[in-house]
Each structure stands twice: as C-alpha cells, then as structure tokens.
C-alpha cells in the first residue's frame, strides 16, 4: 500500500472481525443469588429483555477442580447427572418462578467466562459482549447492561493433609447442602468461629449432619455469643487457641483432624470425614476485573471489591461488592498461626506443588531440578529490594497460582504469605490480574464455530510481509518474491 | 547528577540483555522501567528463537544453547522446532521456510504424515506433514527476562523498577540524562529500548521513530504430557508447549492503538478472539482438545512501518542508541543485547551487518503512514461491515 485509500483498514486487524451476536439482551444478569434474581425481576418488569445466567449446578468436572468453590471432593455422585441437578437447583432458588413468569430467559448450568465492553484499547466490538459456556460449547451474547452478582468464593488456606478429599470450604458446603442436596460427608469439623463458621455449623446440624467441633486459632470464639451458646447446647465442642496440625486420611479421604495448641502442648485428635474451612469468603470479582471495572482493597469486606457499584453499563451487586465482617486481619491471624505451627514445607499451591518455603525462597519450579548456585543469593527479601511484593511476578518465578484451579485454592494464601514475607498487611499486596476465560474450559468447548468468518484475515502474526524477508534479500530482486507470500515460522 | 555511564530506558528483554552484555564487561549500567522487569510483551510471547529473517539469526543460534550457563539462571531454553501442517497450503509455506533455512546453512527435515504424527504426539489424523528444524528452539519468556535482570545485577547493573522515564535531558547536542520523578539520572550513553513508548521519548529530542502499538493475545492451557519437541506450532498459531506441559499459543487478529503514555496503567484487554485461538489449537492438536484453557495473555507490542527492527545509533545526538524489535524481540534478545553493546561501546556491530536496520530508511516516510497502511485505531476510523470482508 503506497498511496492513501480513504477508509482502508488493515485486513489482518481485529476491526470488523466480531459480528453482532445472534442473541442480544437489554440486561444480562450474572448470578442467580438473591441480588441477581431481584435485578432480573426488576429489569423484566421495567420492560427490558433479560437473561439470568448462573453456573450452578456445575459439572462434576468443574467441581473436581474446585471451581467455583472449594468442593474438596465431598459432592455425591448426584452431581454427575447435570439435567437432574438443574431441576434441583432451580427448585432451590427463591423467586425463580416469578422470574420465569416475568419472561426472563433463565440459563442454569451456564458460566460466563468473559465479558467485554468498548474501552481504551478495545474498540472493535459491535456492542458489549459476554462469553457463555457449558462444558460442551461456548457462545457469545450481546447486552446493553450487565449486572454482575457473582457472589463470593471460599478462602482456602492449607495445612498438612489439606489436599485430601474431605477438606472443603464453607461456600461449597452451603452449596452442596442448600442448593444441590448432594453433600457426601457425615461428620464435620469446622475451622473458624466467627459468624460464617457458626452459621455453617448450624446449617449442617439443621440438615441432619454431625458437627464434632469448631476450631479457632484465637483465644476465644469470635462470633455472636448466642450462636456459640446454641451450638454448645447442641453438643458441638469448641477448641479455641488450637490450630489444625494435620488432616488424617485413608483412600476415601479425611478420617480425622489432629489439633495442636497454638501456645504449644499435647495434640488432640477428632474423628471426622469432613473439615470445613470457614474462616473467610472472597468476593468473586474476576469477571469485573476482566470487564475493566476498577477494583479497590477493602480489608473489612473480604478483599478486592469494585471501587464503585455502578460503572457505566456495568453494575455490581451482592456479595461480590464486599461482605461486612469479612476482616482480613482475622484470616491473617490464621495464616500466621498455620505458618508457625505447620512450618514452611506445607504446599502453598497444590496444583503446581509449590511450598511456602519455595515462595519465600523464590525457588524455580521443581521440574527444572535443583536451583542453580546463583539462586543461593536470591530470595523474597532480595526481590523486595527491587520493588514491592508482586503476586504476578511470583507466579512467573515460582509458578504459584498457575494451575488448572485458576488459583482459587491459593490466591489469597499467597498474598498473605507475601505480606508476611514483606512485613506488610495483606491489604498492601496488589491484586494478581484476572484474565478470561475466568472458568477453566476445554479447547473443544471454548472453540469458535469453524466457518469462513473465523479464518478471515487470520495471520500467525501481524501479516506484514516485509517483516519476514531474509535480511540478505532486502533490497534485492528476491525481496519482491518473498513479499508475495508471508511465510514465517 | 549521579554518575551512571550508560542508562537504558526500558527493562524489557532487549534493554535487559543490553544491560547484561554491558555490565559483564564492567560498564556501569542503570536500567529504568515504569514497572517490573519484563512485565509487558517481553514476557507475553511465544518464546520462539528461530528468526531466520534477522541479520542476528546466526548469533541467536550460537547464543541460546549457552544462555543458562552464561546467565547463571534458568531460561528453560530447549532446542529444535517442528512446524506441523494441517493442510497442503500451510505445508507448502512451511517447506519454503525449510528451504530458506537450508540456504542459511541449517538442517530442516520434511516429515510425511506418519512421521509427523510420530514426532508430534498431540497431532491427529488431519496432519499432512511437518517441517522438523534442527536449529532454533524456544525458551520461557517470563523466566528469561528475570534471568537477564538478575545476571545483570550480579555484574553490578542497577535496575530501577517503578521509575518511569519522563523525558531525556539534552546538554548541547548530547543526551545528558533521563528525567524521572526522583530527579535526573545522568548518562554518557543512552539506550532507548522502551517498546511502544520509545517514540514519545525520542520525539522530544528531535528523533522521529515511527511506531504503531497494537494488542496481541495468547491462550494457555493446563499442563499435558510433554511432547519431544516443545517448540511445535502451525495452523496459523505461534507458541510452544512449556516445560511444565502447558500449551501457550497465540496468533490472529490484533488491534491497533494510539500512542501510549509514558507511565500509568496500560490498556491490554483480552477479546473473544480466545475462541478462535482455541479452535485453531484444537485443530492443530486434536489430541489436546480436552485440555482446559486456564489463562490468556494480552500484551502491547510496537511495529515499525516495515515490521523490521531499528537498531541504530544515529549521528545526532551521537550518544543515543535506539532499539525496537518491532514486536519480534524475545528470541533474538541474546543477540540483540550483543549488537547494542557493540553500538554503545564501538559504534558498530561486530558480528553482523545491521545497516539495513538503521532509522534513516524512514526519512522519506509519509507522516500519514499509519492511515496509508490501514494501521488505524478503530475509534478514529469507524468500521463498516464492508471493510471486514
């Protein structure tokens, strides 16, 4: 191209490559919890076309990866029948009948793996777009407004044996008890003693399961006294000033929990088949981050939350905007105690098998063999001389948070370890960025339809023929030959 | 003014390699970056190291097998590449590449479909052949940038992260230092290797380096059993299987952007192109179709009007060396650093003719070149469906 053609656009660029999706809604609501249901209903009653999408029930494959909650292998075989599970889950959503009656398109068992709006650097979309998926396929829908009511996920911290089936999170337990009716355990020990832990214990008792004990690293139970009293009256033991030392297990998973007094002393052992982590919840902000919504740390509401609930066509609602009482100081106390009692050889990232010691040493991953001699002079302390602690940088160097669970099992724990290593608070650790797909989908499921449109203007790189002319041929007659065909590796 | 001898703006892989080459000879080097080392496209790329088109190709091939030892930190470099063809048109194209490599003195075998499937365990029945290149290879970009940074520090280089260059100070006709929020860092020699931001910095001192930034994207899957040659790609994708086993592949549609600010958060959103990358990767490796995509990357790279690097130390001001690789910088970085070391210290490259990469080739460039080439930011240039055809 050596002369100006008005309107000419690089055919290899993304301009014009994303057509208007076949399906478009005035309002797309992500999450069928109380906030999402209310938003969908209000939208429909205001005359909008509305879609309400919820990933539950997730497939057994997703649950096995602890997506989106820390299911810990304690779902029953019932979740393998997704069609049946959809009926169960639908029946358990309060107000869903009204939503149907109002004409809302309800999609259960469908996840939203990405969403994009026009923004600086992204100007080629025909309208705001969301990526939806089941385990089998993905598709795009357009929207004018989006409500993200994505809820909260489990805060996971590790201790010896915590990678065994039977160690799970409070949100996962709530979901299996209250939405799926598919909890496979019988006798629980619950870690934590604030409102979340107490309410989790009461729910389990009410559903007919046995709660052996609650464990608290602080000196006394943290939640409302009346709930503590009610649980005590129902025969639940409280172990305050204790930390989980080791989850004991056999081939079926957890068989018991060994406790160690924080102040030192003899261990205690409690028989159980499930250990439920209920020390905190984390606002599910991954989709908001992908959408480009500014996030801010709120150390009293569970971590990173949207700086503002309304951002143009994006509205955040419910638990993903932060949960009062979810104090980072409390979970940090747990992390310090677990580090002190469990030591540094405990895995901090189970997917990539990175220990706490590896994090503090900034060790290269094990598949590279023993660290080279030069690494003896490098660790987190030396790294911190060059800049503040950076979770994204730690991912690259140690491979923490790089596994198929998409860091749901380690993200907050790594941030807390970095804070401990840096002598700061967890609120000072920058958020490691989220990226689409925010659910781990197979290549086959995520793949676009294979049509001519998919291949239009596709090039390995930028499609600049001059870029790949062998140097010796530049300025010779052979240059033209090369330019005719953009061959490169 | 502090007394650094050489200041390098930009701790991308090119700037860091130059810093290492200079520092290992005892030169006093300071590298400035607005963020963390290698945070942008230097660590978001395919990791390939087989750039036959470059005058630095032979040096690239000579250096990579030695880099772990030279740096003292792992780069995860692995030799060889395979380009797997899933249709005849692609296969013919890859064979042409093999012929070019042959002319340059490197061995590349043509594999039939059966051999291709044996060499690439994730290949499927759609494989029509492959080219097995017995040179080149690939490395881990994230680990390599940090290796360069640490190795340069081990030789005394100073790396100032979170220190954006705000401008270049001139004294008379020479570059005297770099302005930062903490004051001016003085220099005898300056290397501008600031990626997409190089243009703004240089324009202030009267050098016009034509660059257009654009966003490119990749996907990463969960780990799969290792293939014998991790550097296997094709089907319109570039990328590699990492040593951990993840498939990390990119390609396809890019988006042109306006010139980027010198500091602040950069826009690098991903797009639904992830679906198209997934489709192509599942076609390239049918036996990996079950692998889960767990991440994507989006990064911003700069392109010159002809897509070729600018490696040059122009006569004026005489002590400023310009380095942009036009979006193809990672694999060549060990050799690029060597060339930059030569330009800074000796005024010319000792091991290759790089004269065709000088800035002067753009002296008659039409100021409207981005529009002429169609490299336009979409909002300045509303699209219609007819353009997409």
PDB file of C-alpha atoms in Angstrom, chain B residues 36-254:
ATOM      1  CA  UNK B  36       8.504  -4.540  36.899  1.00  0.00           C
ATOM      2  CA  UNK B  37      11.196  -6.139  34.708  1.00  0.00           C
ATOM      3  CA  UNK B  38       9.828  -7.754  31.577  1.00  0.00           C
ATOM      4  CA  UNK B  39       6.263  -7.038  32.539  1.00  0.00           C
ATOM      5  CA  UNK B  40       4.873  -6.268  29.114  1.00  0.00           C
ATOM      6  CA  UNK B  41       5.291  -8.085  25.798  1.00  0.00           C
ATOM      7  CA  UNK B  42       8.770  -9.327  26.777  1.00  0.00           C
ATOM      8  CA  UNK B  43       7.132 -11.935  28.968  1.00  0.00           C
ATOM      9  CA  UNK B  44       3.944 -12.342  26.930  1.00  0.00           C
ATOM     10  CA  UNK B  45       5.045 -14.011  23.748  1.00  0.00           C
ATOM     11  CA  UNK B  46       5.574 -17.357  22.134  1.00  0.00           C
ATOM     12  CA  UNK B  47       9.126 -17.808  23.336  1.00  0.00           C
ATOM     13  CA  UNK B  48      10.348 -18.775  19.874  1.00  0.00           C
ATOM     14  CA  UNK B  49      14.033 -18.426  18.978  1.00  0.00           C
ATOM     15  CA  UNK B  50      14.207 -19.208  15.255  1.00  0.00           C
ATOM     16  CA  UNK B  51      14.329 -15.909  13.398  1.00  0.00           C
ATOM     17  CA  UNK B  52      15.776 -16.749  10.009  1.00  0.00           C
ATOM     18  CA  UNK B  53      14.883 -13.309   8.630  1.00  0.00           C
ATOM     19  CA  UNK B  54      17.177 -11.460  11.004  1.00  0.00           C
ATOM     20  CA  UNK B  55      20.823 -10.459  10.495  1.00  0.00           C
ATOM     21  CA  UNK B  56      21.192 -11.572  14.127  1.00  0.00           C
ATOM     22  CA  UNK B  57      19.963 -15.119  13.341  1.00  0.00           C
ATOM     23  CA  UNK B  58      23.353 -16.841  13.445  1.00  0.00           C
ATOM     24  CA  UNK B  59      24.222 -15.125  16.723  1.00  0.00           C
ATOM     25  CA  UNK B  60      20.779 -16.065  18.094  1.00  0.00           C
ATOM     26  CA  UNK B  61      21.521 -19.702  17.262  1.00  0.00           C
ATOM     27  CA  UNK B  62      25.045 -19.554  18.678  1.00  0.00           C
ATOM     28  CA  UNK B  63      23.990 -17.993  21.974  1.00  0.00           C
ATOM     29  CA  UNK B  64      20.793 -19.714  23.103  1.00  0.00           C
ATOM     30  CA  UNK B  65      22.326 -23.090  23.961  1.00  0.00           C
ATOM     31  CA  UNK B  66      24.784 -21.266  26.242  1.00  0.00           C
ATOM     32  CA  UNK B  67      22.419 -18.828  27.918  1.00  0.00           C
ATOM     33  CA  UNK B  68      21.582 -20.792  31.085  1.00  0.00           C
ATOM     34  CA  UNK B  69      25.269 -21.161  31.797  1.00  0.00           C
ATOM     35  CA  UNK B  70      26.175 -17.603  30.858  1.00  0.00           C
ATOM     36  CA  UNK B  71      23.371 -16.062  32.902  1.00  0.00           C
ATOM     37  CA  UNK B  72      23.508 -18.455  35.842  1.00  0.00           C
ATOM     38  CA  UNK B  73      19.710 -18.646  35.968  1.00  0.00           C
ATOM     39  CA  UNK B  74      17.362 -20.923  34.032  1.00  0.00           C
ATOM     40  CA  UNK B  75      15.751 -19.743  30.787  1.00  0.00           C
ATOM     41  CA  UNK B  76      14.133 -23.124  30.038  1.00  0.00           C
ATOM     42  CA  UNK B  77      15.660 -22.986  26.561  1.00  0.00           C
ATOM     43  CA  UNK B  78      15.087 -26.138  24.528  1.00  0.00           C
ATOM     44  CA  UNK B  79      16.416 -26.708  21.012  1.00  0.00           C
ATOM     45  CA  UNK B  80      14.631 -27.545  17.745  1.00  0.00           C
ATOM     46  CA  UNK B  81      11.261 -26.715  16.302  1.00  0.00           C
ATOM     47  CA  UNK B  82       8.538 -28.522  14.421  1.00  0.00           C
ATOM     48  CA  UNK B  83       6.014 -26.790  12.211  1.00  0.00           C
ATOM     49  CA  UNK B  84       3.037 -29.084  11.830  1.00  0.00           C
ATOM     50  CA  UNK B  85       0.868 -28.715   8.729  1.00  0.00           C
ATOM     51  CA  UNK B  86      -2.841 -29.473   8.760  1.00  0.00           C
ATOM     52  CA  UNK B  87      -3.388 -28.549   5.120  1.00  0.00           C
ATOM     53  CA  UNK B  88      -1.349 -28.526   1.912  1.00  0.00           C
ATOM     54  CA  UNK B  89      -1.227 -24.736   1.615  1.00  0.00           C
ATOM     55  CA  UNK B  90       0.348 -24.464   5.030  1.00  0.00           C
ATOM     56  CA  UNK B  91       2.682 -27.365   4.273  1.00  0.00           C
ATOM     57  CA  UNK B  92       3.959 -25.661   1.107  1.00  0.00           C
ATOM     58  CA  UNK B  93       4.565 -22.496   3.068  1.00  0.00           C
ATOM     59  CA  UNK B  94       6.484 -24.350   5.777  1.00  0.00           C
ATOM     60  CA  UNK B  95       8.577 -26.133   3.151  1.00  0.00           C
ATOM     61  CA  UNK B  96       9.579 -22.730   1.794  1.00  0.00           C
ATOM     62  CA  UNK B  97      10.766 -21.812   5.260  1.00  0.00           C
ATOM     63  CA  UNK B  98      12.780 -25.027   5.342  1.00  0.00           C
ATOM     64  CA  UNK B  99      14.383 -24.040   2.039  1.00  0.00           C
ATOM     65  CA  UNK B 100      15.328 -20.610   3.395  1.00  0.00           C
ATOM     66  CA  UNK B 101      16.884 -22.248   6.448  1.00  0.00           C
ATOM     67  CA  UNK B 102      18.767 -24.602   4.146  1.00  0.00           C
ATOM     68  CA  UNK B 103      20.225 -21.635   2.250  1.00  0.00           C
ATOM     69  CA  UNK B 104      21.364 -20.204   5.577  1.00  0.00           C
ATOM     70  CA  UNK B 105      23.130 -23.469   6.387  1.00  0.00           C
ATOM     71  CA  UNK B 106      20.716 -25.053   8.838  1.00  0.00           C
ATOM     72  CA  UNK B 107      19.172 -28.508   8.672  1.00  0.00           C
ATOM     73  CA  UNK B 108      15.429 -28.958   8.325  1.00  0.00           C
ATOM     74  CA  UNK B 109      13.726 -32.274   7.523  1.00  0.00           C
ATOM     75  CA  UNK B 110      10.435 -32.660   5.711  1.00  0.00           C
ATOM     76  CA  UNK B 111       8.227 -35.215   7.510  1.00  0.00           C
ATOM     77  CA  UNK B 112       5.427 -37.195   5.911  1.00  0.00           C
ATOM     78  CA  UNK B 113       2.072 -37.516   7.738  1.00  0.00           C
ATOM     79  CA  UNK B 114       3.097 -40.683   9.585  1.00  0.00           C
ATOM     80  CA  UNK B 115       6.430 -39.223  10.636  1.00  0.00           C
ATOM     81  CA  UNK B 116       4.684 -36.005  11.628  1.00  0.00           C
ATOM     82  CA  UNK B 117       2.272 -37.854  13.915  1.00  0.00           C
ATOM     83  CA  UNK B 118       5.168 -39.773  15.456  1.00  0.00           C
ATOM     84  CA  UNK B 119       7.130 -36.579  16.075  1.00  0.00           C
ATOM     85  CA  UNK B 120       4.110 -34.715  17.472  1.00  0.00           C
ATOM     86  CA  UNK B 121       2.143 -36.934  19.865  1.00  0.00           C
ATOM     87  CA  UNK B 122      -0.747 -34.430  20.101  1.00  0.00           C
ATOM     88  CA  UNK B 123      -1.183 -34.378  16.296  1.00  0.00           C
ATOM     89  CA  UNK B 124      -4.233 -36.002  14.737  1.00  0.00           C
ATOM     90  CA  UNK B 125      -5.402 -37.613  11.539  1.00  0.00           C
ATOM     91  CA  UNK B 126      -5.543 -34.187   9.897  1.00  0.00           C
ATOM     92  CA  UNK B 127      -1.740 -33.861   9.866  1.00  0.00           C
ATOM     93  CA  UNK B 128      -0.477 -33.672   6.281  1.00  0.00           C
ATOM     94  CA  UNK B 129       3.188 -33.311   7.166  1.00  0.00           C
ATOM     95  CA  UNK B 130       5.655 -31.251   9.107  1.00  0.00           C
ATOM     96  CA  UNK B 131       8.978 -29.497   8.938  1.00  0.00           C
ATOM     97  CA  UNK B 132      11.436 -30.508  11.636  1.00  0.00           C
ATOM     98  CA  UNK B 133      14.006 -27.758  12.161  1.00  0.00           C
ATOM     99  CA  UNK B 134      17.207 -28.903  13.820  1.00  0.00           C
ATOM    100  CA  UNK B 135      18.143 -25.447  14.989  1.00  0.00           C
ATOM    101  CA  UNK B 136      16.295 -22.681  16.762  1.00  0.00           C
ATOM    102  CA  UNK B 137      14.163 -23.541  19.713  1.00  0.00           C
ATOM    103  CA  UNK B 138      12.244 -21.811  22.432  1.00  0.00           C
ATOM    104  CA  UNK B 139      12.571 -20.580  25.989  1.00  0.00           C
ATOM    105  CA  UNK B 140      10.390 -19.334  28.826  1.00  0.00           C
ATOM    106  CA  UNK B 141       9.996 -15.578  28.354  1.00  0.00           C
ATOM    107  CA  UNK B 142       8.968 -14.935  31.950  1.00  0.00           C
ATOM    108  CA  UNK B 143      11.947 -16.757  33.383  1.00  0.00           C
ATOM    109  CA  UNK B 144      14.372 -15.380  30.804  1.00  0.00           C
ATOM    110  CA  UNK B 145      13.633 -11.699  31.461  1.00  0.00           C
ATOM    111  CA  UNK B 146      14.229 -12.230  35.171  1.00  0.00           C
ATOM    112  CA  UNK B 147      17.393 -14.206  34.400  1.00  0.00           C
ATOM    113  CA  UNK B 148      18.755 -11.300  32.345  1.00  0.00           C
ATOM    114  CA  UNK B 149      17.829  -8.864  35.147  1.00  0.00           C
ATOM    115  CA  UNK B 150      19.417 -10.916  37.903  1.00  0.00           C
ATOM    116  CA  UNK B 151      22.519 -11.704  35.842  1.00  0.00           C
ATOM    117  CA  UNK B 152      22.963  -8.013  35.021  1.00  0.00           C
ATOM    118  CA  UNK B 153      22.591  -7.153  38.715  1.00  0.00           C
ATOM    119  CA  UNK B 154      25.173  -9.800  39.582  1.00  0.00           C
ATOM    120  CA  UNK B 155      27.612  -7.811  37.399  1.00  0.00           C
ATOM    121  CA  UNK B 156      26.693  -4.565  39.172  1.00  0.00           C
ATOM    122  CA  UNK B 157      23.961  -3.188  36.916  1.00  0.00           C
ATOM    123  CA  UNK B 158      21.334  -1.100  38.680  1.00  0.00           C
ATOM    124  CA  UNK B 159      17.734  -1.824  37.770  1.00  0.00           C
ATOM    125  CA  UNK B 160      15.266   0.810  38.899  1.00  0.00           C
ATOM    126  CA  UNK B 161      11.751  -0.601  38.740  1.00  0.00           C
ATOM    127  CA  UNK B 162       8.700   1.639  39.109  1.00  0.00           C
ATOM    128  CA  UNK B 163      10.806   4.530  37.824  1.00  0.00           C
ATOM    129  CA  UNK B 164       9.253   5.835  34.620  1.00  0.00           C
ATOM    130  CA  UNK B 165      11.448   7.909  32.342  1.00  0.00           C
ATOM    131  CA  UNK B 166       9.700  11.239  31.959  1.00  0.00           C
ATOM    132  CA  UNK B 167      11.993  12.688  29.322  1.00  0.00           C
ATOM    133  CA  UNK B 168      15.523  12.961  28.005  1.00  0.00           C
ATOM    134  CA  UNK B 169      17.708  15.891  29.126  1.00  0.00           C
ATOM    135  CA  UNK B 170      19.974  17.368  26.492  1.00  0.00           C
ATOM    136  CA  UNK B 171      23.153  19.314  27.140  1.00  0.00           C
ATOM    137  CA  UNK B 172      24.263  20.981  23.970  1.00  0.00           C
ATOM    138  CA  UNK B 173      23.906  18.404  21.253  1.00  0.00           C
ATOM    139  CA  UNK B 174      24.292  15.379  23.567  1.00  0.00           C
ATOM    140  CA  UNK B 175      21.839  13.434  25.712  1.00  0.00           C
ATOM    141  CA  UNK B 176      22.903  14.233  29.263  1.00  0.00           C
ATOM    142  CA  UNK B 177      20.429  12.263  31.314  1.00  0.00           C
ATOM    143  CA  UNK B 178      16.945  10.936  31.873  1.00  0.00           C
ATOM    144  CA  UNK B 179      14.348  12.824  33.854  1.00  0.00           C
ATOM    145  CA  UNK B 180      12.500  10.804  36.498  1.00  0.00           C
ATOM    146  CA  UNK B 181      10.237  11.724  39.378  1.00  0.00           C
ATOM    147  CA  UNK B 182      13.299  11.388  41.613  1.00  0.00           C
ATOM    148  CA  UNK B 183      15.498  13.694  39.548  1.00  0.00           C
ATOM    149  CA  UNK B 184      17.771  13.387  36.543  1.00  0.00           C
ATOM    150  CA  UNK B 185      19.902  10.289  36.086  1.00  0.00           C
ATOM    151  CA  UNK B 186      22.978  11.369  34.171  1.00  0.00           C
ATOM    152  CA  UNK B 187      24.460   9.353  31.340  1.00  0.00           C
ATOM    153  CA  UNK B 188      27.334   9.308  28.894  1.00  0.00           C
ATOM    154  CA  UNK B 189      25.446   6.963  26.623  1.00  0.00           C
ATOM    155  CA  UNK B 190      21.706   6.359  26.434  1.00  0.00           C
ATOM    156  CA  UNK B 191      19.846   3.347  25.055  1.00  0.00           C
ATOM    157  CA  UNK B 192      16.143   3.802  24.344  1.00  0.00           C
ATOM    158  CA  UNK B 193      14.524   0.369  24.426  1.00  0.00           C
ATOM    159  CA  UNK B 194      11.158   1.460  25.776  1.00  0.00           C
ATOM    160  CA  UNK B 195       8.969  -0.544  23.428  1.00  0.00           C
ATOM    161  CA  UNK B 196       5.820   1.275  22.306  1.00  0.00           C
ATOM    162  CA  UNK B 197       6.791   4.302  24.422  1.00  0.00           C
ATOM    163  CA  UNK B 198      10.120   4.844  22.652  1.00  0.00           C
ATOM    164  CA  UNK B 199       8.546   7.151  20.078  1.00  0.00           C
ATOM    165  CA  UNK B 200       7.406   9.770  22.597  1.00  0.00           C
ATOM    166  CA  UNK B 201      10.772   9.842  24.357  1.00  0.00           C
ATOM    167  CA  UNK B 202      12.737  10.235  21.150  1.00  0.00           C
ATOM    168  CA  UNK B 203      10.471  12.806  19.530  1.00  0.00           C
ATOM    169  CA  UNK B 204      11.280  15.221  22.365  1.00  0.00           C
ATOM    170  CA  UNK B 205      14.928  15.221  21.285  1.00  0.00           C
ATOM    171  CA  UNK B 206      14.168  15.548  17.612  1.00  0.00           C
ATOM    172  CA  UNK B 207      14.319  11.896  16.554  1.00  0.00           C
ATOM    173  CA  UNK B 208      11.296  10.580  14.701  1.00  0.00           C
ATOM    174  CA  UNK B 209      10.945   6.840  15.285  1.00  0.00           C
ATOM    175  CA  UNK B 210       7.726   5.756  13.554  1.00  0.00           C
ATOM    176  CA  UNK B 211       5.920   3.184  15.688  1.00  0.00           C
ATOM    177  CA  UNK B 212       2.378   1.899  15.914  1.00  0.00           C
ATOM    178  CA  UNK B 213       1.320  -0.002  19.049  1.00  0.00           C
ATOM    179  CA  UNK B 214      -1.071  -2.901  18.861  1.00  0.00           C
ATOM    180  CA  UNK B 215      -2.503  -5.515  21.188  1.00  0.00           C
ATOM    181  CA  UNK B 216      -1.832  -9.212  20.623  1.00  0.00           C
ATOM    182  CA  UNK B 217      -3.268 -12.160  22.551  1.00  0.00           C
ATOM    183  CA  UNK B 218      -2.408 -15.712  23.577  1.00  0.00           C
ATOM    184  CA  UNK B 219      -4.083 -18.563  25.441  1.00  0.00           C
ATOM    185  CA  UNK B 220      -2.606 -21.041  27.921  1.00  0.00           C
ATOM    186  CA  UNK B 221      -3.945 -24.497  28.700  1.00  0.00           C
ATOM    187  CA  UNK B 222      -3.431 -26.761  31.659  1.00  0.00           C
ATOM    188  CA  UNK B 223      -0.350 -28.994  31.547  1.00  0.00           C
ATOM    189  CA  UNK B 224      -0.259 -32.045  29.247  1.00  0.00           C
ATOM    190  CA  UNK B 225       2.385 -34.761  28.904  1.00  0.00           C
ATOM    191  CA  UNK B 226       5.497 -33.347  27.280  1.00  0.00           C
ATOM    192  CA  UNK B 227       5.978 -33.665  23.545  1.00  0.00           C
ATOM    193  CA  UNK B 228       9.544 -34.425  22.395  1.00  0.00           C
ATOM    194  CA  UNK B 229       9.820 -31.001  20.740  1.00  0.00           C
ATOM    195  CA  UNK B 230       8.023 -28.369  22.813  1.00  0.00           C
ATOM    196  CA  UNK B 231       8.532 -25.779  20.109  1.00  0.00           C
ATOM    197  CA  UNK B 232       5.854 -27.199  17.840  1.00  0.00           C
ATOM    198  CA  UNK B 233       3.330 -24.913  16.183  1.00  0.00           C
ATOM    199  CA  UNK B 234       1.437 -24.355  12.932  1.00  0.00           C
ATOM    200  CA  UNK B 235      -2.147 -23.784  11.740  1.00  0.00           C
ATOM    201  CA  UNK B 236      -1.799 -20.008  11.971  1.00  0.00           C
ATOM    202  CA  UNK B 237      -0.524 -20.138  15.542  1.00  0.00           C
ATOM    203  CA  UNK B 238       2.812 -19.425  17.134  1.00  0.00           C
ATOM    204  CA  UNK B 239       3.765 -20.801  20.507  1.00  0.00           C
ATOM    205  CA  UNK B 240       5.137 -23.689  22.441  1.00  0.00           C
ATOM    206  CA  UNK B 241       4.457 -26.376  24.940  1.00  0.00           C
ATOM    207  CA  UNK B 242       6.167 -25.140  28.079  1.00  0.00           C
ATOM    208  CA  UNK B 243       8.467 -27.409  30.054  1.00  0.00           C
ATOM    209  CA  UNK B 244       5.698 -27.664  32.627  1.00  0.00           C
ATOM    210  CA  UNK B 245       3.474 -29.012  29.870  1.00  0.00           C
ATOM    211  CA  UNK B 246       1.097 -26.090  29.268  1.00  0.00           C
ATOM    212  CA  UNK B 247       0.236 -25.176  25.686  1.00  0.00           C
ATOM    213  CA  UNK B 248       0.852 -21.436  25.230  1.00  0.00           C
ATOM    214  CA  UNK B 249      -0.227 -20.257  21.788  1.00  0.00           C
ATOM    215  CA  UNK B 250      -1.156 -17.016  20.066  1.00  0.00           C
ATOM    216  CA  UNK B 251      -1.865 -15.599  16.659  1.00  0.00           C
ATOM    217  CA  UNK B 252      -4.569 -13.907  14.697  1.00  0.00           C
ATOM    218  CA  UNK B 253      -6.237 -10.559  14.884  1.00  0.00           C
ATOM    219  CA  UNK B 254      -4.526  -7.638  16.524  1.00  0.00           C
TER     220      UNK B 254
END
